[in-house]
Each structure stands twice: as C-alpha cells, then as structure tokens.
Amino acid sequence: MEVLVLNEGKRQNSQHVEKRCAVSPGAAKRMVKKGISLHIERGAGILSGYSNGDYIDAGATMIDEPAAALPEIDMLLCVNRPFPEHVAKMKAGAIVVGHIDPFFQQAAVESLANQQLTTLSVEMIPRSSRAQKMDALSSQASLAGYVMMLQAANHLPAILPMMMTPSGTIKPAKVFVIGAGVAGLQAIATAKRLGASVMAYDTRAVVAEQVESLGGKFLKIDIGETGQTKDGYAQALTEEQKAKQQDAQRDAIAAADIVITTAQLFGRRPPLLISKETLSLMKPGSVVVDMAALSGGNVEGSIAGEITHVHGVTVIGTGNWSQRVAKDATDMYANNLLNLIQEFYDEGTQSFNVNLDDDILAHSVITHNGSIINEMLKNAYSGA
Ligand code: NAD
C-alpha cells in the first residue's frame, strides 16, 4: 500500500499554520514494518520537532513534489482536510483520512465524493471502547485542556496557588470550567496541579463524580432533563434551560479569576454560554478562554483566532490549542492513525480493508464509490 503524508505547514490558510504532522517517526517505523510504502513530503515534521532524517531512519521516503506521487497513492494521511489541488490529482478508490469537519464543509465533502475517493473523517470515529485508541478528537482535546489552562495562567496578572510569605498571604486563584468533557477535565486537572481552586459545570450530571475525583467542585444547577446521546455527547438545551443555566452560573463566573469554556454539541454550532453582560461582572484582568471560538464561540465577544478585551476581561479565542504542543499532538494523532490502519490492514492483500459492516468504518467513512454514505451527514446537508 502506497501512503502519502503532506507537509501541511507549508500550505497556510488565513487562520493558522498547521504545525502537526499526520505521522510521527515512531508511527512511520511501524507502518513501514508492516510493509507499507510511506512517502513523506520533505519538511512535514519540522514544526512538530521531527527532522527529515528522523523519517528516513524510520524507513520512509522523502519526496519534494507531491503532485507526481498523488495519482499513484492508495491512501493520503492528513491532519486537516486535503487541499483541493491534491484531491483533484488522486485516483478513484484512494482513501483520504483527516479532520474533515464534515458537518460544516459540505462542498469539500461533495468534491471528495465526486472524485470517487473513500473519505474517513476522524471526527466521526465512534466513542466506543474498541475505537478509543483511534479517537483523535479525544487525543487532541486532552492536550487542548492543558494548553488552555496554561494560556489562561500566562495572561492572568496573578499567580494560581496559595502563597504564604512574610510579605502577605496570596489566596488561590478561582477557576471555573464550563463543560467537563475530555478537554474540560484536563483543564481542571492542570488548574489543580497549579494550585487553583476549581469549580466546574456540565449539563451531563454524570460527570460530577469525575470533576470531584480531580479535586474540583461541581456546580449543581437544576435545569431539568438534559441527558446525553448514546455516544456520550450532550443534548442541545431548550431556550428555557439555556436561560436557567446562564442565570445560575453568573455568580460563579463573576467570582472567578479564570473561566474556561469547552462546551460543544456534536455536529452543531457550540452553545453560547457567556454574554457580554456577564463578562462585565468579572473583575478587570480576569481571563476567559473560549475553546469554541473558531467554530462559533461559547462566549459573546470572543474573536476567532485572537486575544481580545471585553469590559477589562481578557478573552482568548486563539484556537488550534493542541498545536502549541505540536510534538505531543503529532505523536498522539499519529498513534491514532497507526491504530486505525493496524485495525483494518489486510496483510494478505497489503491493503486497507474498507469493511463498511464494521461499526468503526460504518460511522467514520463518509464518502465511498462516488457517494456521501453517512446518514447523519446526508440529513444535516438536506436540513432534515
Ligand atoms: P464535547 O467536546 O462534545 O463537549 C465538551 C463538554 O461540553 C461535554 O462534556 C458536554 O457535555 C459539555 N456541554 C455541552 N453543552 C454544554 C452546556 N450548555 N453547558 C455546559 N456543558 C456543556 O465532548 P467530549 O469532551 O468529546 O466528550 C463527551 C463525552 O464522551 C465525555 O463524557 C467523554 O468521557 C466521553 N468519551 C468517551 C469515549 C469512549 O468511550 N471511547 C471517548 C471520548 C469521550
């Protein structure tokens, strides 16, 4: 099987330069050992701390001009969506793997289908025990939680732990985390390690125990039935529930030095959690990190890709969190892809077995044989 990895950092878009690489030298070595012929565009690992030599030592071939290789390859491993100029050169039946963002990229998904490519969108990998090792959303969200907390701490004009000195006693900073999923729990753990006093809220009451096991307090808000989907995702709230949540968390936000919002709704725009009016109740110099800023925002006034100030509060919406620790992000993402390939690689035919009866591929393969085949996506595109 011929596999290609592009240097995504070389091709910038307006919002960010991709620092991660879809394959680490460690994962490359294991792919090559399986008999995979791995081609890597020169420089692909540089921004995550890996030299071309690291990949050559792992058994990969470096290439300078992907255009020539694209028509021959069986699989393109990406961090993001493939670039249109690359899609256009790929042969029918080849497989593309990456963060496709399919709910919000209908035109790109249609062009992948039109090109007769089999597209595996890593965001659609199910949250099952078997798929955990391939779960790129979780691996990147864990790092994001850590990074967001450190960024907040760097912008706060205060320290986080309690400090007792002859010059006076400093109280621990108060951190409030809204959304205690994968990223939120890592943000809580990081805040605790830094000595802060932590409170958290999530509409899924089942996570209260996890927050408490990390040393945080769970804010209890009675907004009635909320629940979660069978995949463990939050359900959207009614307008009345949203209003109740915003009222009940106002005091916790006003008292906090740092607020981190991580609320997402699978396949939809993230919910708005904090209004400008609530921001105005916070102390000047407080910091809010809006994890969802790039996809619509949890915080009114946050700006995608930027750090801004609203009523004296620093609002961080830079996004691309895991890229700030690109080496670990690359290692974890590359392991996710390696595990995916190992699960479906057929040693006999030396090919990736697109078995659509398998639960993992049935969820995550979104285009195949010229069509969009995922029902959730088809419904979303048709407005159903
Ligand atoms: P996510 O990124 O979709 O959302 C982040 C968090 O925001 C979630 O906990 C969600 O409940 C919360 N949220 C949504 N709306 C909110 C609101 N209005 N107010 C407050 N919080 C709100 O979720 P995630 O972090 O990817 O994980 C969701 C769940 O799935 C977690 O419990 C996680 O442990 C579980 N999970 C399971 C597996 C597995 O079993 N393989 C893998 C990954 C995650």
Short mmCIF file of C-alpha atoms and ligand atoms in Angstrom, two decimals:
data_model
loop_
_atom_site.label_atom_id
_atom_site.label_comp_id
_atom_site.label_asym_id
_atom_site.label_seq_id
_atom_site.Cartn_x
_atom_site.Cartn_y
_atom_site.Cartn_z
CA MET A 1 0.00 0.00 0.00
CA GLU A 2 1.37 3.39 -1.04
CA VAL A 3 0.75 6.04 1.61
CA LEU A 4 1.48 9.76 1.36
CA VAL A 5 1.84 12.40 4.10
CA LEU A 6 1.95 16.04 3.06
CA ASN A 7 3.76 18.96 4.64
CA GLU A 8 0.60 20.76 5.75
CA GLY A 9 2.58 23.52 7.48
CA LYS A 10 3.90 24.64 4.08
CA ARG A 11 0.42 25.47 2.84
CA GLN A 12 -1.08 28.10 5.11
CA ASN A 13 -4.62 29.29 5.36
CA SER A 14 -5.59 32.61 6.88
CA GLN A 15 -6.38 31.21 10.29
CA HIS A 16 -3.36 29.10 11.08
CA VAL A 17 -0.17 27.40 10.02
CA GLU A 18 -0.56 23.69 10.72
CA LYS A 19 2.28 22.59 12.99
CA ARG A 20 1.27 18.96 13.39
CA CYS A 21 2.14 16.10 11.07
CA ALA A 22 -0.14 13.11 10.45
CA VAL A 23 2.70 10.65 11.04
CA SER A 24 5.47 10.66 13.68
CA PRO A 25 8.77 8.85 13.07
CA GLY A 26 7.66 6.22 15.63
CA ALA A 27 4.41 5.53 13.77
CA ALA A 28 6.26 5.66 10.43
CA LYS A 29 8.61 2.90 11.56
CA ARG A 30 5.71 0.64 12.49
CA MET A 31 3.88 1.32 9.21
CA VAL A 32 7.00 0.51 7.19
CA LYS A 33 7.47 -2.69 9.22
CA LYS A 34 4.00 -3.77 8.12
CA GLY A 35 5.11 -3.48 4.50
CA ILE A 36 3.55 -0.06 3.84
CA SER A 37 5.42 2.12 1.40
CA LEU A 38 5.42 5.52 3.11
CA HIS A 39 6.17 8.77 1.28
CA ILE A 40 6.57 11.96 3.25
CA GLU A 41 6.81 15.44 1.82
CA ARG A 42 10.08 16.98 2.92
CA GLY A 43 9.80 19.17 6.00
CA ALA A 44 6.46 17.67 7.11
CA GLY A 45 7.69 17.02 10.66
CA ILE A 46 9.83 20.13 11.21
CA LEU A 47 7.20 22.23 13.03
CA SER A 48 6.47 19.40 15.42
CA GLY A 49 10.14 18.82 16.15
CA TYR A 50 10.99 15.97 13.76
CA SER A 51 13.69 16.21 11.10
CA ASN A 52 13.60 14.67 7.64
CA GLY A 53 16.37 12.35 8.85
CA ASP A 54 14.09 11.02 11.60
CA TYR A 55 11.62 9.85 8.95
CA ILE A 56 14.32 8.48 6.68
CA ASP A 57 15.71 6.49 9.62
CA ALA A 58 12.19 5.13 10.16
CA GLY A 59 12.20 3.78 6.60
CA ALA A 60 10.07 6.44 4.86
CA THR A 61 10.92 8.01 1.50
CA MET A 62 11.08 11.81 1.36
CA ILE A 63 9.54 13.49 -1.66
CA ASP A 64 9.77 17.10 -2.84
CA GLU A 65 6.89 17.26 -5.29
CA PRO A 66 3.67 15.59 -4.14
CA ALA A 67 1.90 16.31 -7.45
CA ALA A 68 3.81 13.49 -9.12
CA ALA A 69 3.10 10.99 -6.31
CA LEU A 70 -0.61 11.74 -5.80
CA PRO A 71 -2.05 9.79 -8.78
CA GLU A 72 -0.25 6.63 -7.59
CA ILE A 73 -1.07 6.58 -3.90
CA ASP A 74 -3.66 4.39 -2.16
CA MET A 75 -4.00 6.50 0.99
CA LEU A 76 -3.44 10.14 1.91
CA LEU A 77 -2.97 10.75 5.64
CA CYS A 78 -3.80 14.32 6.66
CA VAL A 79 -4.22 16.28 9.88
CA ASN A 80 -6.82 18.57 8.28
CA ARG A 81 -8.88 18.41 5.08
CA PRO A 82 -6.86 17.66 1.96
CA PHE A 83 -6.24 20.67 -0.29
CA PRO A 84 -8.46 20.80 -3.42
CA GLU A 85 -5.45 20.77 -5.75
CA HIS A 86 -4.37 17.46 -4.21
CA VAL A 87 -7.85 15.92 -4.24
CA ALA A 88 -8.08 16.63 -7.97
CA LYS A 89 -4.96 14.52 -8.67
CA MET A 90 -5.94 11.43 -6.69
CA LYS A 91 -7.10 8.20 -8.33
CA ALA A 92 -10.60 6.77 -7.84
CA GLY A 93 -10.84 4.44 -4.86
CA ALA A 94 -7.94 6.00 -2.97
CA ILE A 95 -8.53 6.69 0.74
CA VAL A 96 -8.26 10.07 2.46
CA VAL A 97 -8.03 10.29 6.25
CA GLY A 98 -8.17 13.54 8.24
CA HIS A 99 -10.14 16.05 10.29
CA ILE A 100 -12.65 16.80 7.54
CA ASP A 101 -15.07 18.89 9.70
CA PRO A 102 -17.81 17.32 7.57
CA PHE A 103 -20.91 18.97 9.07
CA PHE A 104 -19.59 22.40 8.09
CA GLN A 105 -17.73 21.52 4.87
CA GLN A 106 -20.41 20.20 2.57
CA ALA A 107 -18.74 21.43 -0.64
CA ALA A 108 -15.43 19.80 0.28
CA VAL A 109 -17.15 16.51 1.13
CA GLU A 110 -19.05 16.60 -2.17
CA SER A 111 -15.85 17.12 -4.11
CA LEU A 112 -14.24 14.15 -2.32
CA ALA A 113 -17.23 12.04 -3.31
CA ASN A 114 -17.16 13.33 -6.90
CA GLN A 115 -13.50 12.38 -7.15
CA GLN A 116 -14.56 8.80 -6.18
CA LEU A 117 -12.43 8.90 -3.04
CA THR A 118 -13.11 6.95 0.14
CA THR A 119 -13.01 9.58 2.90
CA LEU A 120 -12.55 8.68 6.54
CA SER A 121 -13.37 11.61 8.80
CA VAL A 122 -11.64 11.13 12.16
CA GLU A 123 -14.26 13.28 13.94
CA MET A 124 -16.84 10.60 13.11
CA ILE A 125 -14.97 7.72 14.76
CA PRO A 126 -17.40 6.38 17.39
CA ARG A 127 -16.81 6.79 21.13
CA SER A 128 -16.63 3.02 21.75
CA SER A 129 -14.06 1.18 23.88
CA ARG A 130 -12.67 -0.51 20.76
CA ALA A 131 -12.22 2.79 18.94
CA GLN A 132 -10.65 4.65 21.88
CA LYS A 133 -7.11 4.15 20.59
CA MET A 134 -8.12 5.77 17.26
CA ASP A 135 -10.06 8.65 18.83
CA ALA A 136 -8.32 11.75 17.51
CA LEU A 137 -10.92 14.14 18.93
CA SER A 138 -10.07 12.92 22.42
CA SER A 139 -6.31 12.86 21.97
CA GLN A 140 -6.27 16.45 20.72
CA ALA A 141 -8.87 17.65 23.27
CA SER A 142 -6.79 16.33 26.18
CA LEU A 143 -3.85 18.44 25.05
CA ALA A 144 -6.16 21.41 24.40
CA GLY A 145 -7.38 21.32 28.01
CA TYR A 146 -3.83 21.53 29.30
CA VAL A 147 -2.82 24.27 26.85
CA MET A 148 -5.88 26.44 27.52
CA MET A 149 -5.20 26.40 31.25
CA LEU A 150 -1.56 27.38 30.77
CA GLN A 151 -2.52 30.17 28.37
CA ALA A 152 -5.04 31.49 30.88
CA ALA A 153 -2.45 31.37 33.67
CA ASN A 154 0.02 33.28 31.48
CA HIS A 155 -2.46 36.08 30.89
CA LEU A 156 -3.70 36.39 34.47
CA PRO A 157 -1.94 39.20 36.35
CA ALA A 158 -1.77 36.94 39.40
CA ILE A 159 -0.46 33.56 40.48
CA LEU A 160 -2.65 30.48 40.85
CA PRO A 161 -1.53 28.77 44.07
CA MET A 162 -1.93 29.98 47.62
CA MET A 163 1.32 31.52 48.84
CA MET A 164 2.06 32.39 52.45
CA THR A 165 5.05 34.69 52.85
CA PRO A 166 6.17 37.31 55.40
CA SER A 167 5.02 39.90 52.84
CA GLY A 168 1.49 38.63 52.92
CA THR A 169 -0.73 35.71 52.01
CA ILE A 170 -1.98 35.21 48.47
CA LYS A 171 -5.24 33.31 48.11
CA PRO A 172 -5.51 30.62 45.42
CA ALA A 173 -6.99 31.81 42.13
CA LYS A 174 -10.53 30.69 41.34
CA VAL A 175 -11.02 28.75 38.12
CA PHE A 176 -14.44 27.91 36.69
CA VAL A 177 -14.62 25.35 33.87
CA ILE A 178 -17.82 25.05 31.84
CA GLY A 179 -18.04 21.73 30.01
CA ALA A 180 -16.29 18.83 31.76
CA GLY A 181 -15.68 16.52 28.80
CA VAL A 182 -12.24 15.42 27.66
CA ALA A 183 -10.77 18.94 27.37
CA GLY A 184 -12.55 20.31 30.45
CA LEU A 185 -11.30 17.51 32.68
CA GLN A 186 -7.71 18.10 31.56
CA ALA A 187 -8.13 21.84 32.19
CA ILE A 188 -9.39 21.03 35.68
CA ALA A 189 -6.50 18.64 36.38
CA THR A 190 -3.99 21.24 35.15
CA ALA A 191 -5.56 24.02 37.25
CA LYS A 192 -5.41 21.79 40.33
CA ARG A 193 -1.74 21.00 39.69
CA LEU A 194 -1.09 24.74 39.53
CA GLY A 195 -2.76 25.17 42.92
CA ALA A 196 -6.00 26.89 41.89
CA SER A 197 -9.38 26.39 43.50
CA VAL A 198 -11.57 24.81 40.81
CA MET A 199 -15.28 24.63 40.13
CA ALA A 200 -16.92 23.11 37.06
CA TYR A 201 -20.30 22.69 35.44
CA ASP A 202 -21.60 20.38 32.71
CA THR A 203 -25.13 19.69 31.52
CA ARG A 204 -24.32 15.98 31.80
CA ALA A 205 -24.62 15.45 35.55
CA VAL A 206 -22.85 12.09 35.17
CA VAL A 207 -19.50 13.91 35.06
CA ALA A 208 -19.87 15.40 38.58
CA GLU A 209 -18.03 12.43 40.04
CA GLN A 210 -15.13 12.84 37.58
CA VAL A 211 -14.80 16.54 38.44
CA GLU A 212 -14.77 15.73 42.16
CA SER A 213 -12.23 12.94 41.72
CA LEU A 214 -9.85 15.58 40.29
CA GLY A 215 -10.34 17.79 43.34
CA GLY A 216 -12.82 20.21 41.73
CA LYS A 217 -16.27 21.19 42.98
CA PHE A 218 -19.23 20.51 40.71
CA LEU A 219 -21.74 23.36 40.44
CA LYS A 220 -25.20 21.87 40.69
CA ILE A 221 -27.81 23.60 38.55
CA ASP A 222 -31.32 22.25 38.23
CA ILE A 223 -32.29 22.81 34.60
CA GLY A 224 -34.47 19.72 34.32
CA GLU A 225 -33.90 16.77 31.96
CA THR A 226 -30.64 17.11 29.97
CA GLY A 227 -29.14 13.70 29.32
CA GLN A 228 -26.66 12.59 26.69
CA THR A 229 -26.69 10.83 23.34
CA LYS A 230 -25.80 7.13 23.07
CA ASP A 231 -22.27 8.22 22.12
CA GLY A 232 -21.89 10.25 25.32
CA TYR A 233 -22.39 13.68 23.73
CA ALA A 234 -24.50 16.43 25.32
CA GLN A 235 -28.02 17.12 24.00
CA ALA A 236 -28.93 20.67 22.95
CA LEU A 237 -30.82 22.62 25.64
CA THR A 238 -34.19 24.31 25.26
CA GLU A 239 -34.31 28.13 25.38
CA GLU A 240 -35.70 27.95 28.91
CA GLN A 241 -32.90 25.62 30.04
CA LYS A 242 -30.28 27.89 28.45
CA ALA A 243 -31.64 30.89 30.35
CA LYS A 244 -31.66 28.94 33.64
CA GLN A 245 -28.08 27.80 33.11
CA GLN A 246 -26.86 31.31 32.34
CA ASP A 247 -28.58 32.72 35.44
CA ALA A 248 -27.29 30.02 37.74
CA GLN A 249 -23.67 30.18 36.62
CA ARG A 250 -23.48 34.00 36.69
CA ASP A 251 -22.21 34.18 40.30
CA ALA A 252 -19.55 31.53 39.70
CA ILE A 253 -18.34 33.44 36.63
CA ALA A 254 -18.31 36.79 38.45
CA ALA A 255 -16.26 35.29 41.30
CA ALA A 256 -13.76 33.51 39.02
CA ASP A 257 -10.31 34.77 38.02
CA ILE A 258 -10.25 32.34 35.09
CA VAL A 259 -13.17 30.84 33.16
CA ILE A 260 -12.59 28.14 30.55
CA THR A 261 -15.48 27.18 28.29
CA THR A 262 -15.30 23.88 26.40
CA ALA A 263 -18.94 23.17 25.53
CA GLN A 264 -19.54 21.51 22.17
CA LEU A 265 -22.56 19.87 20.59
CA PHE A 266 -21.67 17.15 18.10
CA GLY A 267 -22.46 18.21 14.53
CA ARG A 268 -23.85 21.60 15.57
CA ARG A 269 -22.59 25.07 16.39
CA PRO A 270 -21.43 25.29 20.02
CA PRO A 271 -23.85 26.80 22.55
CA LEU A 272 -23.45 30.42 23.70
CA LEU A 273 -22.72 30.24 27.42
CA ILE A 274 -21.49 33.68 28.48
CA SER A 275 -22.98 37.02 27.44
CA LYS A 276 -21.10 40.32 27.37
CA GLU A 277 -23.26 41.40 30.27
CA THR A 278 -21.95 38.50 32.37
CA LEU A 279 -18.37 39.30 31.33
CA SER A 280 -18.90 42.82 32.68
CA LEU A 281 -19.47 41.31 36.17
CA MET A 282 -15.95 39.82 36.22
CA LYS A 283 -13.01 41.57 37.86
CA PRO A 284 -10.77 43.55 35.48
CA GLY A 285 -7.80 41.43 34.45
CA SER A 286 -9.74 38.17 34.71
CA VAL A 287 -9.25 35.75 31.84
CA VAL A 288 -11.77 33.78 29.80
CA VAL A 289 -10.67 31.08 27.33
CA ASP A 290 -13.26 30.21 24.70
CA MET A 291 -12.33 26.80 23.34
CA ALA A 292 -15.07 27.03 20.73
CA ALA A 293 -14.06 30.46 19.37
CA LEU A 294 -13.08 29.14 15.93
CA SER A 295 -16.36 27.30 15.42
CA GLY A 296 -18.82 29.97 16.59
CA GLY A 297 -17.91 30.55 20.22
CA ASN A 298 -19.21 29.89 23.73
CA VAL A 299 -18.50 33.49 24.73
CA GLU A 300 -20.10 36.62 23.30
CA GLY A 301 -17.36 38.96 22.08
CA SER A 302 -14.64 36.34 21.63
CA ILE A 303 -12.85 36.70 18.29
CA ALA A 304 -11.77 33.64 16.32
CA GLY A 305 -8.00 33.35 16.27
CA GLU A 306 -7.42 36.33 18.57
CA ILE A 307 -6.99 37.57 22.12
CA THR A 308 -9.31 40.46 22.85
CA HIS A 309 -10.51 42.53 25.80
CA VAL A 310 -14.15 42.87 26.75
CA HIS A 311 -15.04 45.09 29.74
CA GLY A 312 -11.45 44.68 31.03
CA VAL A 313 -11.58 40.89 30.75
CA THR A 314 -9.01 39.15 28.54
CA VAL A 315 -10.89 36.82 26.21
CA ILE A 316 -8.71 34.22 24.49
CA GLY A 317 -10.09 32.74 21.29
CA THR A 318 -6.86 31.75 19.57
CA GLY A 319 -7.89 28.13 18.96
CA ASN A 320 -5.61 25.47 17.48
CA TRP A 321 -4.76 24.59 21.06
CA SER A 322 -3.04 21.25 20.59
CA GLN A 323 -0.64 22.79 18.07
CA ARG A 324 1.04 24.70 20.85
CA VAL A 325 2.36 21.34 21.98
CA ALA A 326 2.78 20.10 18.41
CA LYS A 327 5.23 17.31 19.19
CA ASP A 328 2.87 15.57 21.59
CA ALA A 329 -0.09 16.39 19.35
CA THR A 330 1.69 14.79 16.39
CA ASP A 331 2.66 11.72 18.43
CA MET A 332 -0.88 11.18 19.69
CA TYR A 333 -2.58 11.82 16.35
CA ALA A 334 -0.06 9.61 14.52
CA ASN A 335 -0.75 6.81 17.03
CA ASN A 336 -4.48 7.22 16.41
CA LEU A 337 -3.92 6.80 12.65
CA LEU A 338 -1.48 3.92 13.12
CA ASN A 339 -4.03 2.10 15.30
CA LEU A 340 -6.71 2.71 12.69
CA ILE A 341 -4.52 1.30 9.91
CA GLN A 342 -3.46 -1.68 12.02
CA GLU A 343 -7.09 -2.50 12.76
CA PHE A 344 -8.08 -2.67 9.09
CA TYR A 345 -4.88 -3.53 7.25
CA ASP A 346 -5.07 -6.81 5.39
CA GLU A 347 -1.58 -8.33 5.34
CA GLY A 348 -2.54 -10.74 2.55
CA THR A 349 -3.66 -8.15 0.01
CA GLN A 350 -1.49 -5.43 1.58
CA SER A 351 -4.40 -3.03 1.54
CA PHE A 352 -6.75 -1.18 3.88
CA ASN A 353 -9.96 -3.21 4.07
CA VAL A 354 -12.86 -0.75 3.77
CA ASN A 355 -15.28 -3.04 5.59
CA LEU A 356 -18.43 -0.95 5.91
CA ASP A 357 -20.06 -3.64 8.06
CA ASP A 358 -17.58 -2.77 10.78
CA ASP A 359 -19.02 -0.32 13.29
CA ILE A 360 -15.97 1.98 13.27
CA LEU A 361 -15.86 2.36 9.48
CA ALA A 362 -19.65 2.44 9.17
CA HIS A 363 -19.55 5.62 11.28
CA SER A 364 -16.41 7.27 10.01
CA VAL A 365 -16.29 6.58 6.25
CA ILE A 366 -18.32 9.44 4.82
CA THR A 367 -17.73 9.11 1.08
CA HIS A 368 -17.30 5.90 -0.91
CA ASN A 369 -17.77 4.85 -4.54
CA GLY A 370 -18.78 8.34 -5.62
CA SER A 371 -21.41 8.99 -2.93
CA ILE A 372 -21.79 10.51 0.51
CA ILE A 373 -22.73 7.48 2.57
CA ASN A 374 -23.14 8.78 6.14
CA GLU A 375 -26.83 9.15 7.08
CA MET A 376 -26.23 11.83 9.76
CA LEU A 377 -24.39 13.97 7.25
CA LYS A 378 -26.95 13.44 4.50
CA ASN A 379 -29.67 14.55 6.93
CA ALA A 380 -27.64 17.56 8.04
CA TYR A 381 -27.00 18.61 4.40
CA SER A 382 -30.64 18.27 3.47
CA GLY A 383 -31.70 20.23 6.56
CA ALA A 384 -33.61 17.28 8.00
P1 NAD B 1 -17.68 17.55 23.60
O1 NAD B 1 -16.38 18.07 23.09
O2 NAD B 1 -18.76 17.25 22.63
O3 NAD B 1 -18.26 18.61 24.67
C1 NAD B 1 -17.49 19.05 25.77
C2 NAD B 1 -18.33 19.05 27.00
O4 NAD B 1 -19.26 20.16 26.97
C3 NAD B 1 -19.18 17.80 27.19
O5 NAD B 1 -18.89 17.22 28.44
C4 NAD B 1 -20.62 18.33 27.11
O6 NAD B 1 -21.50 17.60 27.96
C5 NAD B 1 -20.45 19.75 27.59
N1 NAD B 1 -21.54 20.67 27.27
C6 NAD B 1 -22.30 20.76 26.13
N2 NAD B 1 -23.20 21.77 26.24
C7 NAD B 1 -22.99 22.34 27.45
C8 NAD B 1 -23.58 23.43 28.14
N3 NAD B 1 -24.58 24.14 27.62
N4 NAD B 1 -23.10 23.73 29.36
C9 NAD B 1 -22.11 23.04 29.94
N5 NAD B 1 -21.51 22.00 29.34
C10 NAD B 1 -21.94 21.64 28.11
O7 NAD B 1 -17.50 16.24 24.47
P2 NAD B 1 -16.19 15.35 24.68
O8 NAD B 1 -15.29 16.05 25.59
O9 NAD B 1 -15.65 14.99 23.37
O10 NAD B 1 -16.75 14.04 25.39
C11 NAD B 1 -18.10 13.77 25.62
C12 NAD B 1 -18.19 12.53 26.49
O11 NAD B 1 -17.79 11.39 25.77
C13 NAD B 1 -17.31 12.58 27.73
O12 NAD B 1 -18.02 12.11 28.83
C14 NAD B 1 -16.22 11.61 27.45
O13 NAD B 1 -15.71 10.99 28.63
C15 NAD B 1 -16.91 10.62 26.57
N6 NAD B 1 -15.93 9.96 25.71
C16 NAD B 1 -15.96 8.60 25.64
C17 NAD B 1 -15.03 7.95 24.84
C18 NAD B 1 -15.02 6.46 24.73
O14 NAD B 1 -15.75 5.81 25.42
N7 NAD B 1 -14.23 5.92 23.84
C19 NAD B 1 -14.10 8.67 24.11
C20 NAD B 1 -14.11 10.07 24.20
C21 NAD B 1 -15.05 10.68 25.01
#
